[in-house]
Structures are given as C-alpha cells and as structure tokens.
Coordinates of C-alpha atoms in Angstrom, one line a residue:
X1 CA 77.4 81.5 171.2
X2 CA 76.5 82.9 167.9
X3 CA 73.7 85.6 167.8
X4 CA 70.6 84.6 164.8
X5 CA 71.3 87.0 161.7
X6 CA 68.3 88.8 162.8
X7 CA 67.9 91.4 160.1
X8 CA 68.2 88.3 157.4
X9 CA 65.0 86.6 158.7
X10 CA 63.1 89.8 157.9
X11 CA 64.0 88.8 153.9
X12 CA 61.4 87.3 152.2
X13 CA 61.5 83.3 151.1
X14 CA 62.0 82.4 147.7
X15 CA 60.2 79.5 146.5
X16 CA 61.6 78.1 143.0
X17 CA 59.5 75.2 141.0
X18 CA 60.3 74.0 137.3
X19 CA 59.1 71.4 135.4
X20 CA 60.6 69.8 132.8
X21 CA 59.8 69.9 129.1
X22 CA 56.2 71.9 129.5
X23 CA 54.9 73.9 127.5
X24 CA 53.2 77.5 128.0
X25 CA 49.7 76.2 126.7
X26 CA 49.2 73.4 128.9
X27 CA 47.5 75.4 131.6
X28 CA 44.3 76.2 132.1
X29 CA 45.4 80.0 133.3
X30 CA 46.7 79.8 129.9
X31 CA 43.7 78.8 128.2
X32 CA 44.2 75.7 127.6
X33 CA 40.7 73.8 127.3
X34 CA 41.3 70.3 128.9
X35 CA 44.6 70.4 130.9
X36 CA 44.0 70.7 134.9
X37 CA 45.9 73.0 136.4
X38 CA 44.0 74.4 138.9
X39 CA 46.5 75.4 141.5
X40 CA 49.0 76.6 138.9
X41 CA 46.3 79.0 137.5
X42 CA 45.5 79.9 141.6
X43 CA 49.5 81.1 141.6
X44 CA 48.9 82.8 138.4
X45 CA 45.8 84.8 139.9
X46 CA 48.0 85.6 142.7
X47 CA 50.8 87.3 140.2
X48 CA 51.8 88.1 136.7
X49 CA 52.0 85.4 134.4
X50 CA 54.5 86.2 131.1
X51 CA 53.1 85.0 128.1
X52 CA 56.0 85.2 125.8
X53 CA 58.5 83.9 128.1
X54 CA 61.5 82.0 126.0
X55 CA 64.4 79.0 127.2
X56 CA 66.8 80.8 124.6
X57 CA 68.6 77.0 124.0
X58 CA 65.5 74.9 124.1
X59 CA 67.1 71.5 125.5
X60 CA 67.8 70.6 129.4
X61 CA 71.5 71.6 130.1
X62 CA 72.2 74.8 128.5
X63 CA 68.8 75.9 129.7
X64 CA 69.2 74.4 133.0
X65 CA 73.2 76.2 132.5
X66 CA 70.9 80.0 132.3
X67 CA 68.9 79.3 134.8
X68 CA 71.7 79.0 137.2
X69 CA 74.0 82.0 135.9
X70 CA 72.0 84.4 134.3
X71 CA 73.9 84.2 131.5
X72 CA 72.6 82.7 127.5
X73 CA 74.2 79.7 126.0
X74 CA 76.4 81.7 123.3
X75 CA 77.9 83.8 126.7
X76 CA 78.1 80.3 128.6
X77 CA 79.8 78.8 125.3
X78 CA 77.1 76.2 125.1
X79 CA 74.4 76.0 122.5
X80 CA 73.4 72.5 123.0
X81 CA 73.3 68.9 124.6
X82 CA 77.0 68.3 126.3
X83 CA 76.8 65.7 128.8
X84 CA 79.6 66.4 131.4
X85 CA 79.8 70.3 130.6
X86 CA 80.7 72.1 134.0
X87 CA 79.3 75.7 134.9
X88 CA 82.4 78.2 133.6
X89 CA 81.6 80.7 136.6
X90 CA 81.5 80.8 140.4
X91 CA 78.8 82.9 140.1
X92 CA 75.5 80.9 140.1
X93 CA 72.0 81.5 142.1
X94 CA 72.7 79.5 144.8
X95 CA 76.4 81.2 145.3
X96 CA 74.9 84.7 145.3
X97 CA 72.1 83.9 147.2
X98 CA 73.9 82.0 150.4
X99 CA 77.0 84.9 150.1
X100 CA 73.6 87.4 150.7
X101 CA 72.6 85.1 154.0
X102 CA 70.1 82.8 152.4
X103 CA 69.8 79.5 153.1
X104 CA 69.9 77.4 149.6
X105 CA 68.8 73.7 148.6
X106 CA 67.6 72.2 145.7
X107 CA 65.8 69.2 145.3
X108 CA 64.9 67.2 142.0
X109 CA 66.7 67.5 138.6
X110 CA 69.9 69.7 137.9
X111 CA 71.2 68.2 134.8
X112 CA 74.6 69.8 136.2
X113 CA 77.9 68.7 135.4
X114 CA 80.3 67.3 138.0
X115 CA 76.7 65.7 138.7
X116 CA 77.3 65.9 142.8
X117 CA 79.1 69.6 142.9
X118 CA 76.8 71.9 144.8
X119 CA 77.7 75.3 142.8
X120 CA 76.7 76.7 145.9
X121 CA 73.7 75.4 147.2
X122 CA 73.9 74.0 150.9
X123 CA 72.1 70.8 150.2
X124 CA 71.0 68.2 147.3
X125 CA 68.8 66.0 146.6
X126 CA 69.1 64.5 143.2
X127 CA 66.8 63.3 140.4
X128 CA 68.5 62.7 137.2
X129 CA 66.1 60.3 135.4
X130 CA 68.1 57.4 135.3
X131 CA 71.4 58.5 134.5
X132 CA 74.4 56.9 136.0
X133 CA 76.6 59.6 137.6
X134 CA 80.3 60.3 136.1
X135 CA 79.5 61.9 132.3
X136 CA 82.4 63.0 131.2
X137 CA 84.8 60.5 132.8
X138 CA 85.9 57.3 132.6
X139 CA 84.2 56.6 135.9
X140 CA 80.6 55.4 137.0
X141 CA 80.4 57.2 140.1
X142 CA 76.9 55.8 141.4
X143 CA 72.8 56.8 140.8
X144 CA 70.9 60.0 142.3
X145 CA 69.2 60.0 145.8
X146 CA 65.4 59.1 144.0
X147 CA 67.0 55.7 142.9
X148 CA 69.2 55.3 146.4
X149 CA 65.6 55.7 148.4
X150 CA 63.8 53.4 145.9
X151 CA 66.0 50.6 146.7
X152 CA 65.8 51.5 150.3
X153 CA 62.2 50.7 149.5
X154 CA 62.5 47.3 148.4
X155 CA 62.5 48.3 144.9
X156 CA 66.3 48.7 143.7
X157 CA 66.7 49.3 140.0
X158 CA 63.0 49.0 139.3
X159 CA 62.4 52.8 138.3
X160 CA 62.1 52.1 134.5
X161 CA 60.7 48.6 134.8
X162 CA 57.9 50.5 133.0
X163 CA 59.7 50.0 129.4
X164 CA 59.2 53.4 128.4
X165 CA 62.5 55.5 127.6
X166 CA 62.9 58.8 128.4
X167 CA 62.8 60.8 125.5
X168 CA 60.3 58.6 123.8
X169 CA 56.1 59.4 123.4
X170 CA 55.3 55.8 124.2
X171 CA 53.2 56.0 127.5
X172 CA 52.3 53.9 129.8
X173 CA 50.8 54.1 133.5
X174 CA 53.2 54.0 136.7
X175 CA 53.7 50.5 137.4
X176 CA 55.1 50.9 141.1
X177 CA 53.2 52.3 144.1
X178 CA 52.2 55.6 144.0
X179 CA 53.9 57.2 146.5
X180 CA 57.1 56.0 144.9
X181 CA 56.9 58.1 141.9
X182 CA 59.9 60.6 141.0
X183 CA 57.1 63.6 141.0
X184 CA 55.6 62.2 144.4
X185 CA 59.5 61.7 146.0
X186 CA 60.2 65.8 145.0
X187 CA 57.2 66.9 146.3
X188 CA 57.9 65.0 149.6
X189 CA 61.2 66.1 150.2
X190 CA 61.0 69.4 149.1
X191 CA 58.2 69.8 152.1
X192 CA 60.7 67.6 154.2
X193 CA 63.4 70.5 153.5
X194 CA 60.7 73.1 154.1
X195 CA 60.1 71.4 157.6
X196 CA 63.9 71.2 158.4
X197 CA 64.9 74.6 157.5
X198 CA 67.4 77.2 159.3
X199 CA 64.8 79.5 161.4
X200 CA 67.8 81.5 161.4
X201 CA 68.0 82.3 158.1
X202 CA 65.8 83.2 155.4
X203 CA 65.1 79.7 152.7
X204 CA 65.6 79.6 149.0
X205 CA 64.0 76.1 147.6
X206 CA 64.3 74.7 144.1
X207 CA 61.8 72.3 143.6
X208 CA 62.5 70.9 140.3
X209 CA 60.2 68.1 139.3
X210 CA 60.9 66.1 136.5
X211 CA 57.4 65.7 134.4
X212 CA 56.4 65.9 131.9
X213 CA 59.8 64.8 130.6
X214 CA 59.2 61.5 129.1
X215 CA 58.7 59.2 130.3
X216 CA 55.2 59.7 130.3
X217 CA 54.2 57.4 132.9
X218 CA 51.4 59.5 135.1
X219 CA 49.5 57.9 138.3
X220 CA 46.3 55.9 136.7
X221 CA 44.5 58.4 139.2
X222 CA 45.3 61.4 136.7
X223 CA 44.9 59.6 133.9
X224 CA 41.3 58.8 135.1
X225 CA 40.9 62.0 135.0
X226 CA 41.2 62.8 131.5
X227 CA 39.5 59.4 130.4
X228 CA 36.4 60.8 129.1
X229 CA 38.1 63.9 127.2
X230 CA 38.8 64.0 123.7
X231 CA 42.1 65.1 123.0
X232 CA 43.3 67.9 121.1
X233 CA 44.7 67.4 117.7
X234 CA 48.2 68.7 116.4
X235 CA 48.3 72.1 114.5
X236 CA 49.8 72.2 111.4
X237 CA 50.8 75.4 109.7
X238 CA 50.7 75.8 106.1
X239 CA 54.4 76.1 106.2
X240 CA 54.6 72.5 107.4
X241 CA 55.9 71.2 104.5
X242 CA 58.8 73.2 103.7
X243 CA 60.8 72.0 106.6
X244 CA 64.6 72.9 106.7
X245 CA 67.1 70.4 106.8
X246 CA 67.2 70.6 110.9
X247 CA 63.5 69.9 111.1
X248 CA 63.5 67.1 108.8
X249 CA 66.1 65.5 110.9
X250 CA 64.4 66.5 113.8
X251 CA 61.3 64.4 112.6
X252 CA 62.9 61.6 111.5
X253 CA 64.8 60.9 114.6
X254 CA 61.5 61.4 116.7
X255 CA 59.3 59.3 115.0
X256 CA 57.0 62.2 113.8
X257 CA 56.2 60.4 110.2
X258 CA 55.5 57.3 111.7
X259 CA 53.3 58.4 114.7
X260 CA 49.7 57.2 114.5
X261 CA 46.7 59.0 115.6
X262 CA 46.4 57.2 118.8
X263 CA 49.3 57.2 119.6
X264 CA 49.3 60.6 119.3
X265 CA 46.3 60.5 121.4
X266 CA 48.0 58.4 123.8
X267 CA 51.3 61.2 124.0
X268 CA 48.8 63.9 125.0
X269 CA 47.0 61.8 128.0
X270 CA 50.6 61.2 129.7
X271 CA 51.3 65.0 129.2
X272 CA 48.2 66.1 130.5
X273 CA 48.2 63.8 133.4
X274 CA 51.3 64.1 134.4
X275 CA 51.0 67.9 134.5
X276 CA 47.7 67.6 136.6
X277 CA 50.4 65.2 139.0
X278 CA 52.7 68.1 139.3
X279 CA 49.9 70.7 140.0
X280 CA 48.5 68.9 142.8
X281 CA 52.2 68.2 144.1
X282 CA 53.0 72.0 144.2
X283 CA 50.0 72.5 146.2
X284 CA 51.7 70.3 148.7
X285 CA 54.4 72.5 149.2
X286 CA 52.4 75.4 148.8
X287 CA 50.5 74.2 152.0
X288 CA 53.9 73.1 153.8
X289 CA 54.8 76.7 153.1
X290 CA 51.4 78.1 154.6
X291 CA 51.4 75.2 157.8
X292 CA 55.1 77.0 158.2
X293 CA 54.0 80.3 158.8
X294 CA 56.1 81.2 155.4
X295 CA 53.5 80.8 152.7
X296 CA 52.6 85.0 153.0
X297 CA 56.2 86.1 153.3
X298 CA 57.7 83.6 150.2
X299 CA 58.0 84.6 146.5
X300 CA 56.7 82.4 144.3
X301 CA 58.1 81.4 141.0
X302 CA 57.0 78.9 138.3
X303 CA 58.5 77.7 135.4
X304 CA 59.7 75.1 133.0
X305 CA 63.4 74.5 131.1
X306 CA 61.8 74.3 127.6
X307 CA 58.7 72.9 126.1
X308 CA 57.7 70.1 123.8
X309 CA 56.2 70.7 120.2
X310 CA 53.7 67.2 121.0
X311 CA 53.3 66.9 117.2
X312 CA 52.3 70.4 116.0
X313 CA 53.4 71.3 111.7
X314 CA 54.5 67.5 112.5
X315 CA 57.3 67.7 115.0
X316 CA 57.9 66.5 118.5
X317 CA 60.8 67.4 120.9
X318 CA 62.3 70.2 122.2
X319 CA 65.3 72.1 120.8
X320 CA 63.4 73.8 118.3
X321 CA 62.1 78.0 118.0
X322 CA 58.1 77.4 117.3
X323 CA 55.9 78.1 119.9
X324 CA 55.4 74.4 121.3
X325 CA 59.1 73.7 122.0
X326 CA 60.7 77.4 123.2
X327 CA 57.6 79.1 124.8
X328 CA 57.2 78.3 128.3
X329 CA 55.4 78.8 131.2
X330 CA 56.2 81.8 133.8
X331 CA 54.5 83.0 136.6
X332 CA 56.2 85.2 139.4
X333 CA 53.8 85.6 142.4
X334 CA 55.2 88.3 145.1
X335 CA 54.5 88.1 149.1
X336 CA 51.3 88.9 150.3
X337 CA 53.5 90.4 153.4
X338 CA 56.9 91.8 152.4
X339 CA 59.6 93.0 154.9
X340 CA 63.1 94.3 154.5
X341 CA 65.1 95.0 151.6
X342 CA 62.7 93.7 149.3
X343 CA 59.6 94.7 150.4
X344 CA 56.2 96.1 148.5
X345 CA 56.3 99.2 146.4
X346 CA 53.5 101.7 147.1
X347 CA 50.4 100.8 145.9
X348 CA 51.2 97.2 146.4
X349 CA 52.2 94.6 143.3
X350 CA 50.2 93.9 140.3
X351 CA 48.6 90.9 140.3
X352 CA 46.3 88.4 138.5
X353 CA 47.9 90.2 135.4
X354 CA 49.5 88.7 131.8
X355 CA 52.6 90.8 130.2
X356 CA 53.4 90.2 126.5
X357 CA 56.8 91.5 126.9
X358 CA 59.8 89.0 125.8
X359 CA 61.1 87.7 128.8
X360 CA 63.7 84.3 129.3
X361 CA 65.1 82.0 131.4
X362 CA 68.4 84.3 131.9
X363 CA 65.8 86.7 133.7
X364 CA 65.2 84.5 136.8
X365 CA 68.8 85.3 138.6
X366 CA 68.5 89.0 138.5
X367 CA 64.8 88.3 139.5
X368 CA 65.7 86.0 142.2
X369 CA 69.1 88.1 143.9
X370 CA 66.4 91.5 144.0
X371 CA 63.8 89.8 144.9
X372 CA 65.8 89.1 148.0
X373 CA 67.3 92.8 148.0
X374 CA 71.0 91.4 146.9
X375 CA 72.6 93.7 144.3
X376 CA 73.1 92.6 140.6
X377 CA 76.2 91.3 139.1
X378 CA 76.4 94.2 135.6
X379 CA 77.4 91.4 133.4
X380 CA 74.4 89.0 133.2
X381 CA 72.8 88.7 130.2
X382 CA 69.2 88.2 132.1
X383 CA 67.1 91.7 133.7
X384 CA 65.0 91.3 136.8
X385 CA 61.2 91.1 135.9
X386 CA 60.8 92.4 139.8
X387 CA 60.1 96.0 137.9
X388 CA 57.5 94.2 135.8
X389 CA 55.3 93.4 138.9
X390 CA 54.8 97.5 140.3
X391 CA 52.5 99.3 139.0
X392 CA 54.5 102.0 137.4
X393 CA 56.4 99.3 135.9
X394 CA 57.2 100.4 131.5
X395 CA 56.3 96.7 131.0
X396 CA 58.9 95.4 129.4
X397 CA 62.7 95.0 130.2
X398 CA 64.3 94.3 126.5
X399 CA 63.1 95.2 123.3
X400 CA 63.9 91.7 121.4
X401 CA 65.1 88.1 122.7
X402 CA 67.5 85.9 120.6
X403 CA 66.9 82.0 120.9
X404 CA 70.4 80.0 119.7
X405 CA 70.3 76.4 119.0
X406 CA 73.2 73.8 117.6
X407 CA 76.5 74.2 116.0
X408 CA 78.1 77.1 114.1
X409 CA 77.3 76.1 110.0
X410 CA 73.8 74.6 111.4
X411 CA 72.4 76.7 113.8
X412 CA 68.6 77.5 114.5
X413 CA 67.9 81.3 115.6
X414 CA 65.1 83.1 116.9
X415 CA 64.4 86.9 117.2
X416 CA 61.3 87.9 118.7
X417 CA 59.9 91.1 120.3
X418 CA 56.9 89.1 121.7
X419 CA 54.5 90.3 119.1
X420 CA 56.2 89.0 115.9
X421 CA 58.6 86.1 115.5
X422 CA 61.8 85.2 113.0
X423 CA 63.0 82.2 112.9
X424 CA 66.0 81.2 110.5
X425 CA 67.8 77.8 109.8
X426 CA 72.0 79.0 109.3
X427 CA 72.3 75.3 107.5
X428 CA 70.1 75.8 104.5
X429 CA 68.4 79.8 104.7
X430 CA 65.2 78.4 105.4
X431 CA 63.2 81.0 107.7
X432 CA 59.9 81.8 109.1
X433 CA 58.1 85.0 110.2
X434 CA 55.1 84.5 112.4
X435 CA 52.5 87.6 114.0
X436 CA 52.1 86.1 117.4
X437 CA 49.2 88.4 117.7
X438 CA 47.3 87.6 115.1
X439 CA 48.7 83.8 114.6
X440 CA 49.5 82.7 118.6
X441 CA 49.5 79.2 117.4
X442 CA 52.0 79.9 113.9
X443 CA 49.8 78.5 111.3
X444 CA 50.9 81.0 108.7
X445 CA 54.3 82.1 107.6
X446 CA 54.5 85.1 106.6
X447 CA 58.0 85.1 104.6
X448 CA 56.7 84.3 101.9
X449 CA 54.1 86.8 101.3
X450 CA 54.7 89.7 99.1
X451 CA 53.2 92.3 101.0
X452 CA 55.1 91.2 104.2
X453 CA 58.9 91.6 102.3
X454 CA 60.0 94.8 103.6
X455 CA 59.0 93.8 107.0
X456 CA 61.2 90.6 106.7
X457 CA 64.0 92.3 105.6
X458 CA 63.8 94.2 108.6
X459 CA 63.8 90.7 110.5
X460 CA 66.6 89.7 108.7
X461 CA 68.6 92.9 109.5
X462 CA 68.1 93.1 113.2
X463 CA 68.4 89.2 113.7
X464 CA 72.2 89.8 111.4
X465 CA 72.9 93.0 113.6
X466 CA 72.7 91.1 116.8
X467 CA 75.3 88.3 115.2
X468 CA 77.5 91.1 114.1
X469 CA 78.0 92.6 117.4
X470 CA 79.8 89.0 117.9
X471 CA 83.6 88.4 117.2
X472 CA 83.1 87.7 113.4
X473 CA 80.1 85.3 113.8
X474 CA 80.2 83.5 110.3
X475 CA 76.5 83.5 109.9
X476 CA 76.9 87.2 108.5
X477 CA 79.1 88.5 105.7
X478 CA 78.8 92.3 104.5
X479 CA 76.2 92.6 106.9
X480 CA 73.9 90.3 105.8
X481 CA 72.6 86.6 107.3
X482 CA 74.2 84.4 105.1
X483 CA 73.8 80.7 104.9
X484 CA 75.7 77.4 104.4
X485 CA 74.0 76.1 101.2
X486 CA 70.4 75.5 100.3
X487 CA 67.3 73.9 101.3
X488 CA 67.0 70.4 100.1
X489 CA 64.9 67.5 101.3
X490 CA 66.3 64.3 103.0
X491 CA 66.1 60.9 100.8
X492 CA 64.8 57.8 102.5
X493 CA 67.8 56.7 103.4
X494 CA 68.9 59.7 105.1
X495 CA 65.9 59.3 107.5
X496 CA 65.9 55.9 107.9
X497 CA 69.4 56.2 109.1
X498 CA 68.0 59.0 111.8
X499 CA 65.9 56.4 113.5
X500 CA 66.9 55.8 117.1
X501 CA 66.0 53.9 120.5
X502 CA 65.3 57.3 122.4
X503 CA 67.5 56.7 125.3
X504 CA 65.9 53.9 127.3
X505 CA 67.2 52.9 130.4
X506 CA 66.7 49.4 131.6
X507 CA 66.9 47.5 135.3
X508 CA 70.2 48.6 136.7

C-alpha cells in the first residue's frame, strides 16, 4: 500500500479566485463609494492589496494565456482575441504545481484552447459563457459542465433566455432560479471540490467566476441592494476628444455614442450587483475552507483578467491601456499558520497594507510555485510578489510594466512605473501621459503641455528602448517610436459600418 506524501501536507493551500472583466475601483477596500464588497475588503485587510496591478493584453485569452504561464502576450506570440489559440508551453501553473505534489483543479472559466485539455490540472469544471466547444475546428464538440447541469435541471438551453449577449451593457435581472446562476454553480462546486479533496496531498483551487462579464444579469436580491443609490457618473478627461483611430473604433463598435444616461445608469447597477453576487459567493468558499480545517493554512489570492472602462472619456470595453479597462484588482492574503517550505518570515507577513509598485498578471505563477516552496522556472517574464508581503521587502519587483495590445502597424502600448503612465497608439502617434499620483482617475493628459516635454520624451525613449531590445520591432526606426501614419477622425460611415450585435447567444 502506498504511504501519504507526508511532508507535502505540511505545504500550505493555495486558493485562486478571478473574476472576469472587473475593475480595480469597484471595491470598497479600494475606495469605491457605493460597490459592496465587504468580504473582498475583509481579504484585503488580511493582506496586501496592489494598487497598480496591470493584465498587460487587456482582453480574456491572452490574459487568461499569462495567468497560466507566467509569460506576456508578445513572449506567448499573442497580443489579442484568437479563438482556438493553444498554450505554446508544457509549462503552466497547474503542470508545475502537481509535478511539486499539489493537488490542482479548476472550476469556472478558462477561455483555453483545445477547450477540454487540462494543461495540467487534475480536474475541470467548465464555464465558458455560452460558447460551443471546438473553436478552431471544423467540429462542434459539445457545451461546458454549467450548461450540461442546467439541463440536468430541467432547464436545457435556457442559460441566455435572458436576451442579453455577452459582451453587450444591456442588463437585465436573472430570469431562472437563483441557485441556477453561473456565479452560484462556481461557487457551489468549487466548495464541492474543497469537500472532496486528496487529504493526502496539499489543494490548489481556481475558482474563476465569470461576472461581471456581460451579461449583466445579477440576482434581483443584489440589485435590491443598490436600488436606492445614485449611480456614479462616467469621468471624462479633457483629452476625451482627441481619440486615436483605435479608440474611435473602439467606441463605435460599443455603442459608446449612442449610450443614454440611463442606460448608462442601468450598465453600472448590473456591475455593481453582480460584483456584490461574487463577494458574497467567495465568502462561501472562504467558509468551506475554514469548516475544513484549511482556511488558516491556505494562501489567498484575488484577482481579475482585465477591467472594463464602463463609459469613462466615453469608452466601454476592455482591451484598452486607461485605468478602467487595464488596472485590476489584486490582493494576496498569506496563512495565518504557515508550515514547511513556505512558511512565515520572521516578524510575520505584512498585512492590511497597499503597494504602488507595478505589478501584472505574469506575476501570479512565480507567486503561486514559491508560495508553495517550488523553485522558479529563470525564463518567466512574471516575478513573485511573495517578497513584497515580508517586512524587509524593497517593495517593488520591476521598475516599469509594458501593456501590448493588437496587431503589429496598430498596436496600443503602455509603459508605466506605477506613478506615471504613457500610453501610445502605433497606428496614428497619438499618445497620452498621465501622473497617477496626482490624476488616479486620468482626467488630464499631460503630452501636451509644454512644461511636461522633456519628461515625455523621456516616455517616449524608454517605452522605444523596451521595443528595440526586440528582433527589429517595426514600431522603432533610428531609435525612435515611429508610427504608421497620422491621426485622423472616422467619417460616419466608417462608424456606422463598426456597429455590431455583441455576440449574443440564443436557446441552443
């Protein structure tokens, strides 16, 4: 009979939990006036909570791609949406972390490509919002588990009887029994998996919930909740109406121009709710963990693949470099009791803290393997933030972050070093230079202000010297940034033409 890997139960738990398309502000740890959050901010006084974390390709797979490899979308080859794009290593989270003795299983939304291939984990439990399996082949291979237990509920096909598609800001309430939700089904089996787990071997859990992805279709019990409130209005910067080219499309195609102000209003209820859904559902597992006897041995991390601009200097969606659709939320809470490899420095962890350093998603596999005292492969691109939790810690584990977005001739790119931000369109030259210290919500560009030139330049520079280090990267020529053409703006024609359906997915 085979002997229990004693020495592997003494390593901590690792608890994963991402939401989908949330963005940094919509907490009330972060300061956020209206959104409840209450267990999220309880984690957050439990740990530290990075304020100027970054999804470096701000749209689901490439970000969903880091997350798993440690690696950023120009290193992975993929700087945005390809349905059906595989993983081009071996060496993911899941692989690293079962080859080091941990049990791994995900459950909720991988946005992975083949959609059933495990890339390591043990177990999965799928839900892909819709989406038929087989992108990427001529075959349809089936739905996820969420819409295989709805019909074994009685309610086969009915998941998006609501009418509201999923990349839309059309909202609506949940129109099937509560407990048959997507956030309600991740929550349940991720406690389910909790319940069922190897004693013999220490857990690592993704939970990875789906909201507030559109479609915004909350519980009416959350959106009760908010019913009184008056929402919160857009921001718009004084820059808002020199777009580039990418932004102008961007708007077009999501309705921005044509938004009202309640429905508007009506975007930022579904959000909110659904985010209060999520925070109560966490707490569910949370107190699985804790009825488990696991809760005070378990590292806690929380996050989301990108964020949403929700209208601010007139933009919605993801896949952008302002603060709405690239900053998201990250809090890293460490065992209250730590054992083995990865145990408590002296003086114990920091916690109930904020660091300003620039940290991103690429971060959370280095994070993860030391967290569970597994060595680090040299050639990630991401830097445990374990370091950034001790209290000797420098505080920082890079000096700048690059964001990388589209197709080379019409990329968008992002330097920041968490204090200031550069932000420059490859398609026309158009570019941006916030002081996140001074402007955290980017009302003002500063490029075009006199007295700010030489520090632009100096933007410019470093954002053109990270390029160069490439293999001839033809965004710079004689060391410079150099762009395609010019800024211009779109005709009525061009946006009209833009206009689109946003996905929706019907009875199936």
């Amino acid at each position: 009979m085979m002997k229990p890997m004693e020495s592997s139960v003494e390593r901590p738990h690792i608890v994963l939990i991402t939401v989908d398309q949330m963005r940094a502000d919509l907490m009330g740890c972060a300061g956020h006036p209206l959104v409840q959050t209450p267990h999220i901010d309880n984690m957050a006084a439990r740990g530290v909570r990075f304020e100027q974390a970054y999804s470096g390709t701000p749209i689901c797979i490439p970000a969903r791609a880091t997350i798993m490899t440690g690696q950023e979308g120009h290193t992975l080859g993929i700087t945005r949406y390809v349905e059906g794009f595989p993983l081009p290593t071996t060496q993911t989270l899941p692989a690293l972390l079962s080859e080091g003795g941990y049990e791994t299983r995900v459950v909720g939304k991988m946005h992975v490509y083949p959609e059933r291939c495990h890339y390591g984990f043990d177990s999965m439990l799928l839900c892909e919002e819709g989406r038929p399996f087989g992108a990427g082949t001529p075959q349809k291979r089936g739905y996820d588990d969420y819409e295989l237990w709805l019909a074994e509920q009685g309610y086969a096909g009915q998941a998006f009887a609501h009418g509201i598609a999923n990349n839309e800001y059309a909202m609506s309430p949940w129109h099937l029994p509560d407990h048959l939700h997507p956030t309600e089904w991740i929550a349940d089996q991720s406690c389910r998996t909790i319940q069922r787990r190897d004693w013999t071997r220490p857990l690592f859990l993704w939970a990875s919930f789906t909201a507030p992805h559109p479609p915004l279709t909350p519980l009416m019990r959350d959106l009760y909740m908010y019913e009184r409130d008056e929402m919160l209005k857009p921001v718009i910067g004084d820059w808002a109406e020199r777009h580039s080219l990418y932004q102008q499309r961007q708007a077009a195609a999501y309705g921005s121009e044509r938004f009202t102000e309640k429905q508007t209003d009506l975007a930022y209820r579904g959000f909110y709710a659904s985010i209060t859904q999520v925070d109560r559902a966490i707490n569910r597992i949370l107190g699985t963990l804790r009825e488990a006897g696991m809760l005070e041995r378990t590292w806690l991390v929380f996050t989301s693949d990108h964020g949403d601009s929700m209208g601010d200097h007139g933009l919605w969606f993801k896949a952008g470099f302002t603060r709405g659709a690239c900053n998201i939320p990250l809090i890293v809470v460490p065992p209250s009791k730590s054992a083995g490899p990865a145990g408590a420095p002296a003086g114990g962890w920091r916690l109930g803290e904020t660091n300003a350093s620039p940290v991103g998603l690429q971060d959370l596999l280095p994070s993860c393997l030391e967290m569970a005292g597994l060595p680090v492969p040299d050639d990630l691109d991401g830097r445990s933030l374990v370091p950034l939790l001790q209290p000797e810690s420098a505080g920082s584990v890079r000096e700048t972050l690059l964001g990388e977005f589209g197709t080379v001739g019409a990329r968008s790119l992002m330097l920041t070093d968490g204090r200031w931000k550069y932000i420059w369109f490859e398609e026309d030259g158009v570019e941006l230079l916030f002081d996140l210290e001074a402007d955290p919500m980017e009302r003002t560009d500063l490029a075009l202000r006199a007295e700010e030139a030489e520090r632009l330049q100096a933007w410019r520079d470093a954002l053109a010297l990270r390029l160069a280090a490439r293999d001839a990267d033809p965004a710079v020529r004689d060391g410079r940034l150099a762009a395609v053409g010019a800024p211009r703006r779109l005709d009525a024609r061009e946006k009209a033409s833009l206009a689109q359906y946003y996905n929706p997915r019907g009875l199936h």
